[in-house]
Short mmCIF file of C-alpha atoms in Angstrom, two decimals:
data_model
loop_
_atom_site.label_atom_id
_atom_site.label_comp_id
_atom_site.label_asym_id
_atom_site.label_seq_id
_atom_site.Cartn_x
_atom_site.Cartn_y
_atom_site.Cartn_z
CA UNK A 1 0.07 0.10 0.14
CA UNK A 2 1.28 3.42 -0.94
CA UNK A 3 0.59 6.58 1.12
CA UNK A 4 1.42 10.02 0.44
CA UNK A 5 0.48 12.87 2.89
CA UNK A 6 0.22 16.75 2.14
CA UNK A 7 -0.40 19.40 4.74
CA UNK A 8 -3.07 21.61 3.28
CA UNK A 9 -3.18 23.71 6.36
CA UNK A 10 -2.03 23.73 10.08
CA UNK A 11 -4.44 21.15 10.95
CA UNK A 12 -5.86 19.73 7.57
CA UNK A 13 -4.20 16.68 5.95
CA UNK A 14 -4.71 15.49 2.25
CA UNK A 15 -3.58 11.64 2.14
CA UNK A 16 -3.42 9.65 -1.16
CA UNK A 17 -3.84 5.86 -0.66
CA UNK A 18 -3.06 3.34 -3.37
CA UNK A 19 -4.29 -0.13 -2.55
CA UNK A 20 -2.72 -2.90 -4.75
CA UNK A 21 -4.89 -4.46 -7.33
CA UNK A 22 -4.10 -7.94 -5.77
CA UNK A 23 -5.64 -6.84 -2.60
CA UNK A 24 -8.56 -5.58 -4.12
CA UNK A 25 -9.28 -8.68 -6.25
CA UNK A 26 -8.77 -10.72 -2.93
CA UNK A 27 -11.39 -8.81 -1.32
CA UNK A 28 -13.95 -8.90 -4.10
CA UNK A 29 -13.26 -12.76 -4.51
CA UNK A 30 -13.73 -13.36 -1.04
CA UNK A 31 -17.13 -11.57 -1.08
CA UNK A 32 -18.21 -13.69 -4.19
CA UNK A 33 -17.36 -16.94 -2.41
CA UNK A 34 -19.32 -15.92 0.62
CA UNK A 35 -22.25 -14.99 -1.82
CA UNK A 36 -21.93 -18.28 -3.90
CA UNK A 37 -22.52 -20.30 -0.51
CA UNK A 38 -26.02 -18.69 0.02
CA UNK A 39 -27.16 -17.47 -3.48
CA UNK A 40 -30.45 -18.95 -4.61
CA UNK A 41 -30.37 -18.90 -8.49
CA UNK A 42 -33.01 -20.65 -10.48
CA UNK A 43 -32.17 -23.93 -12.23
CA UNK A 44 -29.36 -24.62 -9.36
CA UNK A 45 -29.00 -26.06 -5.93
CA UNK A 46 -27.83 -23.61 -3.22
CA UNK A 47 -24.06 -23.81 -3.12
CA UNK A 48 -23.53 -25.17 -6.52
CA UNK A 49 -23.85 -22.04 -8.69
CA UNK A 50 -21.14 -21.73 -11.12
CA UNK A 51 -18.82 -18.82 -10.15
CA UNK A 52 -19.33 -17.52 -13.55
CA UNK A 53 -22.99 -17.08 -12.98
CA UNK A 54 -22.32 -15.44 -9.44
CA UNK A 55 -19.78 -13.02 -10.93
CA UNK A 56 -22.38 -12.07 -13.61
CA UNK A 57 -24.97 -11.44 -11.12
CA UNK A 58 -23.15 -10.22 -7.95
CA UNK A 59 -19.55 -8.90 -8.92
CA UNK A 60 -20.76 -5.24 -9.11
CA UNK A 61 -22.33 -5.43 -5.60
CA UNK A 62 -19.40 -7.22 -4.27
CA UNK A 63 -16.91 -4.80 -5.60
CA UNK A 64 -18.80 -1.77 -4.21
CA UNK A 65 -18.70 -3.57 -0.95
CA UNK A 66 -15.05 -4.34 -1.13
CA UNK A 67 -14.56 -0.55 -2.01
CA UNK A 68 -16.30 0.59 1.24
CA UNK A 69 -14.23 -1.88 3.49
CA UNK A 70 -11.10 -1.17 2.00
CA UNK A 71 -11.41 2.59 2.21
CA UNK A 72 -12.05 2.27 5.89
CA UNK A 73 -9.55 -0.39 6.52
CA UNK A 74 -6.57 1.07 4.52
CA UNK A 75 -7.19 4.70 5.83
CA UNK A 76 -6.83 3.30 9.31
CA UNK A 77 -3.82 1.40 8.54
CA UNK A 78 -2.51 4.51 6.85
CA UNK A 79 -3.06 6.97 9.59
CA UNK A 80 -1.35 4.45 12.22
CA UNK A 81 1.50 4.07 9.71
CA UNK A 82 1.89 7.89 9.20
CA UNK A 83 1.43 8.37 13.00
CA UNK A 84 -1.33 10.63 12.51
CA UNK A 85 -4.54 11.57 14.99
CA UNK A 86 -7.54 12.24 12.97
CA UNK A 87 -9.81 14.68 14.74
CA UNK A 88 -12.94 13.49 12.70
CA UNK A 89 -14.05 11.26 9.92
CA UNK A 90 -12.34 12.07 6.43
CA UNK A 91 -14.16 13.13 3.38
CA UNK A 92 -13.23 10.56 0.79
CA UNK A 93 -12.52 11.27 -2.95
CA UNK A 94 -12.17 8.20 -5.29
CA UNK A 95 -9.43 8.49 -7.91
CA UNK A 96 -9.35 5.00 -9.66
CA UNK A 97 -11.16 1.89 -8.89
CA UNK A 98 -11.09 -0.11 -12.03
CA UNK A 99 -11.22 -3.74 -12.45
CA UNK A 100 -7.98 -5.22 -12.44
CA UNK A 101 -6.56 -2.13 -11.21
CA UNK A 102 -5.33 -0.46 -7.99
CA UNK A 103 -7.78 1.11 -5.75
CA UNK A 104 -6.74 4.73 -5.35
CA UNK A 105 -8.41 7.43 -3.18
CA UNK A 106 -7.81 10.74 -1.47
CA UNK A 107 -8.90 11.22 2.19
CA UNK A 108 -8.97 14.68 3.40
CA UNK A 109 -9.35 15.22 7.35
CA UNK A 110 -8.29 17.26 10.34
CA UNK A 111 -5.61 16.19 12.91
CA UNK A 112 -5.70 16.95 16.72
CA UNK A 113 -3.26 19.95 17.14
CA UNK A 114 0.11 18.99 18.70
CA UNK A 115 1.19 21.39 21.28
CA UNK A 116 2.80 21.58 24.78
CA UNK A 117 1.15 23.29 27.60
CA UNK A 118 2.92 26.14 28.77
CA UNK A 119 3.02 29.46 30.81
CA UNK A 120 1.80 27.96 33.89
CA UNK A 121 4.00 30.41 35.87
CA UNK A 122 2.43 33.23 34.38
CA UNK A 123 -1.20 32.41 35.57
CA UNK A 124 -2.44 34.01 38.72
CA UNK A 125 -5.12 32.81 40.78
CA UNK A 126 -6.74 34.52 43.83
CA UNK A 127 -7.81 31.81 46.35
CA UNK A 128 -10.71 32.75 48.72
CA UNK A 129 -11.31 31.61 52.18
CA UNK A 130 -14.35 32.12 54.22
CA UNK A 131 -16.08 30.72 57.33
CA UNK A 132 -19.76 30.32 57.95
CA UNK A 133 -20.48 32.87 60.79
CA UNK A 134 -23.55 32.82 63.20
CA UNK A 135 -24.86 35.85 61.43
CA UNK A 136 -24.63 33.89 58.19
CA UNK A 137 -26.52 30.96 59.60
CA UNK A 138 -29.11 33.53 60.82
CA UNK A 139 -29.75 35.09 57.39
CA UNK A 140 -29.86 31.47 55.92
CA UNK A 141 -32.62 30.43 58.24
CA UNK A 142 -34.66 33.85 57.34
CA UNK A 143 -34.22 33.00 53.80
CA UNK A 144 -35.47 29.49 54.11
CA UNK A 145 -38.30 31.01 56.04
CA UNK A 146 -39.10 33.63 53.37
CA UNK A 147 -39.05 30.71 50.75
CA UNK A 148 -41.84 29.12 52.67
CA UNK A 149 -43.89 32.08 53.44
CA UNK A 150 -47.71 31.91 53.74
CA UNK A 151 -50.01 34.81 53.21
CA UNK A 152 -53.11 35.36 55.54
CA UNK A 153 -55.75 37.47 54.28
CA UNK A 154 -56.18 41.20 56.01
CA UNK A 155 -58.66 44.08 55.80
CA UNK A 156 -56.03 46.73 55.70
CA UNK A 157 -54.44 48.58 52.84
CA UNK A 158 -51.89 46.72 50.82
CA UNK A 159 -48.04 47.32 51.32
CA UNK A 160 -44.91 45.95 50.02
CA UNK A 161 -44.22 42.40 50.46
CA UNK A 162 -47.97 41.67 50.81
CA UNK A 163 -49.73 39.61 48.29
CA UNK A 164 -52.67 41.00 46.24
CA UNK A 165 -55.01 38.88 44.17
CA UNK A 166 -56.14 41.24 41.09
CA UNK A 167 -58.00 41.45 37.83
CA UNK A 168 -56.53 43.76 35.31
CA UNK A 169 -57.01 45.08 31.63
CA UNK A 170 -54.32 46.78 29.89
CA UNK A 171 -54.47 49.32 27.15
CA UNK A 172 -52.14 50.84 24.65
CA UNK A 173 -53.31 53.81 22.72
CA UNK A 174 -56.91 53.13 24.07
CA UNK A 175 -56.81 49.66 22.74
CA UNK A 176 -56.54 46.66 24.53
CA UNK A 177 -53.48 44.70 23.75
CA UNK A 178 -52.67 40.88 23.57
CA UNK A 179 -51.45 39.43 26.85
CA UNK A 180 -52.23 42.49 28.81
CA UNK A 181 -55.36 41.16 30.60
CA UNK A 182 -55.79 38.65 33.51
CA UNK A 183 -57.96 37.58 36.02
CA UNK A 184 -57.26 36.15 39.73
CA UNK A 185 -53.30 37.06 39.51
CA UNK A 186 -51.54 36.82 42.63
CA UNK A 187 -48.82 39.16 42.91
CA UNK A 188 -46.42 40.11 45.74
CA UNK A 189 -45.80 43.72 46.00
CA UNK A 190 -42.14 44.73 45.60
CA UNK A 191 -41.25 41.56 43.65
CA UNK A 192 -40.28 43.47 40.70
CA UNK A 193 -42.34 40.75 38.74
CA UNK A 194 -44.38 43.34 36.90
CA UNK A 195 -43.15 46.16 34.65
CA UNK A 196 -42.05 49.41 36.77
CA UNK A 197 -44.60 51.15 38.30
CA UNK A 198 -47.31 48.65 38.15
CA UNK A 199 -46.75 47.29 41.71
CA UNK A 200 -45.96 50.70 43.34
CA UNK A 201 -49.35 51.71 41.82
CA UNK A 202 -51.16 49.08 44.06
CA UNK A 203 -49.46 50.28 47.44
CA UNK A 204 -52.26 51.47 49.71
CA UNK A 205 -55.10 49.92 47.94
CA UNK A 206 -57.74 47.78 49.70
CA UNK A 207 -59.82 44.66 48.62
CA UNK A 208 -62.63 45.69 46.48
CA UNK A 209 -60.86 48.90 45.20
CA UNK A 210 -60.35 49.69 41.63
CA UNK A 211 -57.15 51.55 40.44
CA UNK A 212 -56.09 53.11 37.20
CA UNK A 213 -52.27 53.03 36.74
CA UNK A 214 -50.31 54.38 34.19
CA UNK A 215 -46.84 52.95 33.23
CA UNK A 216 -44.18 52.86 30.42
CA UNK A 217 -42.98 49.61 28.89
CA UNK A 218 -39.11 49.68 29.13
CA UNK A 219 -37.18 50.47 25.95
CA UNK A 220 -35.55 46.76 26.05
CA UNK A 221 -38.97 45.15 26.76
CA UNK A 222 -39.05 41.56 25.06
CA UNK A 223 -42.47 42.23 23.21
CA UNK A 224 -40.90 45.09 20.74
CA UNK A 225 -44.47 46.19 19.75
CA UNK A 226 -44.70 47.27 23.39
CA UNK A 227 -41.17 48.66 24.09
CA UNK A 228 -41.03 52.17 25.02
CA UNK A 229 -44.86 52.74 24.84
CA UNK A 230 -47.10 54.16 27.46
CA UNK A 231 -49.98 51.90 28.95
CA UNK A 232 -52.80 52.33 31.17
CA UNK A 233 -53.94 49.38 33.40
CA UNK A 234 -57.47 49.28 34.96
CA UNK A 235 -56.94 46.92 38.10
CA UNK A 236 -59.43 45.72 40.60
CA UNK A 237 -58.02 44.35 43.86
CA UNK A 238 -59.89 41.24 44.90
CA UNK A 239 -58.03 40.47 48.21
CA UNK A 240 -54.88 41.59 50.13
CA UNK A 241 -52.96 39.20 52.20
CA UNK A 242 -49.95 39.65 54.65
CA UNK A 243 -46.97 37.31 54.95
CA UNK A 244 -46.87 35.08 57.64
CA UNK A 245 -43.47 33.59 58.18
CA UNK A 246 -43.46 29.91 59.46
CA UNK A 247 -42.18 28.98 62.90
CA UNK A 248 -38.88 27.17 63.22
CA UNK A 249 -40.40 24.01 64.58
CA UNK A 250 -40.23 20.31 63.90
CA UNK A 251 -42.77 20.54 61.17
CA UNK A 252 -40.72 23.36 59.29
CA UNK A 253 -37.73 21.17 59.64
CA UNK A 254 -39.20 18.18 58.08
CA UNK A 255 -39.90 20.00 54.89
CA UNK A 256 -36.22 19.91 54.21
CA UNK A 257 -35.90 16.09 55.10
CA UNK A 258 -34.00 16.80 58.18
CA UNK A 259 -35.20 14.73 61.02
CA UNK A 260 -34.61 17.16 63.89
CA UNK A 261 -36.78 18.19 66.62
CA UNK A 262 -34.66 21.19 68.03
CA UNK A 263 -33.54 24.08 66.50
CA UNK A 264 -29.84 23.59 67.61
CA UNK A 265 -30.00 20.36 65.57
CA UNK A 266 -31.67 21.98 62.52
CA UNK A 267 -29.07 24.77 62.70
CA UNK A 268 -26.28 22.04 62.56
CA UNK A 269 -27.61 20.52 59.62
CA UNK A 270 -28.20 23.77 57.71
CA UNK A 271 -24.54 24.85 58.78
CA UNK A 272 -23.17 21.67 57.03
CA UNK A 273 -24.80 22.45 53.94
CA UNK A 274 -23.63 26.03 53.97
CA UNK A 275 -19.90 24.72 54.58
CA UNK A 276 -20.38 22.06 51.66
CA UNK A 277 -21.69 25.08 49.23
CA UNK A 278 -18.79 27.20 50.52
CA UNK A 279 -16.32 24.72 49.79
CA UNK A 280 -17.82 23.94 46.17
CA UNK A 281 -17.85 27.71 45.64
CA UNK A 282 -14.30 28.51 46.53
CA UNK A 283 -13.30 25.33 44.32
CA UNK A 284 -15.07 26.53 41.50
CA UNK A 285 -13.80 30.04 41.31
CA UNK A 286 -10.27 28.79 41.68
CA UNK A 287 -10.99 26.25 38.66
CA UNK A 288 -12.57 29.05 36.76
CA UNK A 289 -9.28 31.06 37.23
CA UNK A 290 -6.86 28.29 36.29
CA UNK A 291 -8.97 27.48 33.15
CA UNK A 292 -8.99 31.00 32.12
CA UNK A 293 -5.28 31.29 32.67
CA UNK A 294 -4.64 28.15 30.74
CA UNK A 295 -6.80 29.44 27.76
CA UNK A 296 -4.86 32.83 27.81
CA UNK A 297 -1.54 31.05 27.80
CA UNK A 298 -2.04 28.47 25.41
CA UNK A 299 -3.87 29.62 22.25
CA UNK A 300 -4.89 26.48 20.15
CA UNK A 301 -6.31 25.85 16.73
CA UNK A 302 -9.46 24.06 16.87
CA UNK A 303 -10.39 21.32 14.49
CA UNK A 304 -13.66 22.02 12.69
CA UNK A 305 -14.96 18.81 13.31
CA UNK A 306 -14.64 19.05 16.90
CA UNK A 307 -15.98 22.44 16.71
CA UNK A 308 -19.10 21.54 14.83
CA UNK A 309 -19.63 18.24 17.10
CA UNK A 310 -19.61 20.50 20.14
CA UNK A 311 -21.94 23.12 18.56
CA UNK A 312 -24.37 20.39 17.64
CA UNK A 313 -24.22 18.97 21.14
CA UNK A 314 -24.99 22.48 22.68
CA UNK A 315 -27.94 22.72 20.23
CA UNK A 316 -29.57 19.55 21.55
CA UNK A 317 -28.79 20.87 25.22
CA UNK A 318 -30.66 23.97 24.39
CA UNK A 319 -33.71 22.22 22.93
CA UNK A 320 -33.87 19.76 25.85
CA UNK A 321 -33.71 22.81 28.25
CA UNK A 322 -36.25 25.22 26.68
CA UNK A 323 -38.54 22.70 24.86
CA UNK A 324 -40.72 23.63 21.87
CA UNK A 325 -41.12 22.06 18.64
CA UNK A 326 -37.89 23.58 17.07
CA UNK A 327 -35.24 20.95 15.69
CA UNK A 328 -31.70 21.49 17.09
CA UNK A 329 -30.13 22.24 13.50
CA UNK A 330 -32.80 24.92 13.14
CA UNK A 331 -30.72 26.97 15.88
CA UNK A 332 -28.15 29.27 14.44
CA UNK A 333 -24.72 27.88 14.82
CA UNK A 334 -23.19 31.06 15.73
CA UNK A 335 -25.25 31.40 19.02
CA UNK A 336 -23.00 28.56 20.12
CA UNK A 337 -19.78 28.78 18.46
CA UNK A 338 -18.06 30.88 21.23
CA UNK A 339 -18.98 28.42 23.98
CA UNK A 340 -18.10 25.43 21.83
CA UNK A 341 -14.76 26.76 21.12
CA UNK A 342 -14.22 27.28 24.77
CA UNK A 343 -15.24 23.98 25.73
CA UNK A 344 -13.28 22.10 22.89
CA UNK A 345 -9.97 24.14 23.36
CA UNK A 346 -10.19 23.62 27.32
CA UNK A 347 -10.70 19.80 26.73
CA UNK A 348 -7.79 19.67 24.53
CA UNK A 349 -5.46 21.76 27.07
CA UNK A 350 -6.75 19.55 30.00
CA UNK A 351 -6.04 16.23 28.14
CA UNK A 352 -2.57 17.65 27.27
CA UNK A 353 -2.00 18.51 30.79
CA UNK A 354 -3.01 14.91 32.02
CA UNK A 355 -0.62 13.53 29.23
CA UNK A 356 2.18 15.82 29.91
CA UNK A 357 2.10 15.39 33.78
CA UNK A 358 1.48 11.67 33.41
CA UNK A 359 -2.05 12.20 35.99
CA UNK A 360 -4.21 9.31 36.67
CA UNK A 361 -7.26 9.75 38.95
CA UNK A 362 -6.23 9.33 42.56
CA UNK A 363 -8.40 6.55 44.35
CA UNK A 364 -8.37 8.54 47.66
CA UNK A 365 -9.69 11.63 45.98
CA UNK A 366 -12.52 9.66 44.17
CA UNK A 367 -13.66 8.35 47.60
CA UNK A 368 -13.24 11.85 48.90
CA UNK A 369 -15.45 13.59 46.31
CA UNK A 370 -18.25 10.43 46.70
CA UNK A 371 -18.28 10.99 50.13
CA UNK A 372 -18.76 14.81 49.82
CA UNK A 373 -21.54 14.18 47.39
CA UNK A 374 -23.24 11.35 49.50
CA UNK A 375 -23.15 13.72 52.72
CA UNK A 376 -26.10 15.68 51.13
CA UNK A 377 -28.32 12.62 51.55
CA UNK A 378 -30.00 10.87 54.52
CA UNK A 379 -28.32 7.55 54.03
CA UNK A 380 -24.76 8.50 52.79
CA UNK A 381 -23.52 4.91 53.16
CA UNK A 382 -26.10 3.74 50.64
CA UNK A 383 -25.19 6.40 48.24
CA UNK A 384 -21.53 5.76 48.36
CA UNK A 385 -22.39 2.13 47.82
CA UNK A 386 -24.47 2.71 44.64
CA UNK A 387 -21.61 4.87 43.26
CA UNK A 388 -19.15 2.05 43.67
CA UNK A 389 -21.62 -0.53 42.00
CA UNK A 390 -22.10 1.86 38.81
CA UNK A 391 -19.05 1.92 36.51
CA UNK A 392 -20.54 4.91 34.50
CA UNK A 393 -21.09 6.97 37.67
CA UNK A 394 -17.64 6.04 38.87
CA UNK A 395 -16.18 6.96 35.46
CA UNK A 396 -17.79 10.36 35.78
CA UNK A 397 -16.30 10.96 39.24
CA UNK A 398 -12.90 9.78 38.10
CA UNK A 399 -13.14 12.73 35.25
CA UNK A 400 -14.04 15.11 37.91
CA UNK A 401 -11.10 14.14 40.09
CA UNK A 402 -8.83 14.14 37.12
CA UNK A 403 -9.92 17.74 36.23
CA UNK A 404 -9.24 18.50 39.94
CA UNK A 405 -5.78 16.98 39.65
CA UNK A 406 -5.23 19.28 36.75
CA UNK A 407 -6.06 22.34 38.67
CA UNK A 408 -3.72 21.28 41.52
CA UNK A 409 -0.80 20.70 38.99
CA UNK A 410 -1.45 24.17 37.79
CA UNK A 411 -1.70 25.73 41.10
CA UNK A 412 1.82 24.30 42.09
CA UNK A 413 3.26 26.40 39.31
CA UNK A 414 0.88 29.48 39.32
CA UNK A 415 1.30 32.82 41.28
CA UNK A 416 -1.60 32.04 44.28
CA UNK A 417 -2.90 34.89 46.51
CA UNK A 418 -5.03 33.79 49.45
CA UNK A 419 -7.64 36.23 50.54
CA UNK A 420 -10.20 36.10 53.15
CA UNK A 421 -13.81 37.26 52.55
CA UNK A 422 -17.05 36.80 53.89
CA UNK A 423 -19.49 34.00 53.38
CA UNK A 424 -21.73 35.96 50.97
CA UNK A 425 -18.81 37.19 48.80
CA UNK A 426 -17.27 33.70 48.61
CA UNK A 427 -20.47 32.15 47.49
CA UNK A 428 -21.51 34.71 45.11
CA UNK A 429 -21.34 33.51 41.41
CA UNK A 430 -18.42 34.58 39.79
CA UNK A 431 -19.01 37.10 36.64
CA UNK A 432 -16.90 34.84 34.25
CA UNK A 433 -18.87 31.82 32.95
CA UNK A 434 -18.09 28.59 34.56
CA UNK A 435 -15.17 26.51 32.94
CA UNK A 436 -16.54 23.45 31.21
#
């Protein structure tokens, strides 16, 4: 087999492969012999059909089948021989495939970029540290209470944080507009759920009262036909209800799956969850900085095939997340290209760090990660046992651990500055997108 390779770009390769006629005819004959054993031809018993008849009837199909198999097998042999690492399936262009002659074809494909991860010393990371203070715990308990607030009917005028039940009709230029009317809507005043001015106009209203509220839709309103326009809403207040925060008692604790009868026991469980969230938040922020640093220090050209595969994957995820009857390929590719490129480049860089530093998942860290996840459940030992019985789940955990080891490897060479912050600042989402 003869192979020649041309570099048509940094990543694209044009490989010409010639398969000797003897190998081609051997593959064709092999298929014809297989066909002869099972072919049913009128006038002949199965297995007794003359080869001349078999050739006349089936040689063309056997030759096409041999062509497909030879292209696949010889391409694989050629890339191994040439020490190439294809990043996707090749496009194949036949050059010659005549009976009795060599099979010659051209395969055009991209290869994975070859590079060495560098610049680890240039990466700067700010590593946060924080503790869960008693005040943080108190604030969290109030948040949990507010998330489970009940509303009780009152006869006084409505104020912020009250829930009003309303009917309303909206008009623009004196005409009722689509989506601007509703009945029996429950609205918490001050929640910011409605357009600016709507909720403010109901402060002080009582049950049974009708109010006319004039507002202006924001310039960036999602419905472009209404953006920037003045509107008039006629609102009937049917009921006013005041918020009633639940008591911190056993019934409240049970809503969170916590079997505690004492407030102190509940606080202990909530603290554990907050500390777990804190560890994860700090770890995620460090990881984001490391990944951003690796990207900045290691510009990598992305194979088009990998980029397209990632764009397609993101399209599918978007459809699954938002639903609707749209098909993934109907979503514009450019919506996902930036995110897809980041993912692909990071994947290549992380894989190279793993190879370069010969990293392997540490069993102790795997156990540690599983125990951390299991600690959020009532029966952690059962969760741990379940992970160790599921190969797929274990492989996912090993991937997570391997990525953490990549981060640790970079931190050993990067410039790391430690900074103490409050719990709230530590768990606050970072402005930059999370590394994938």
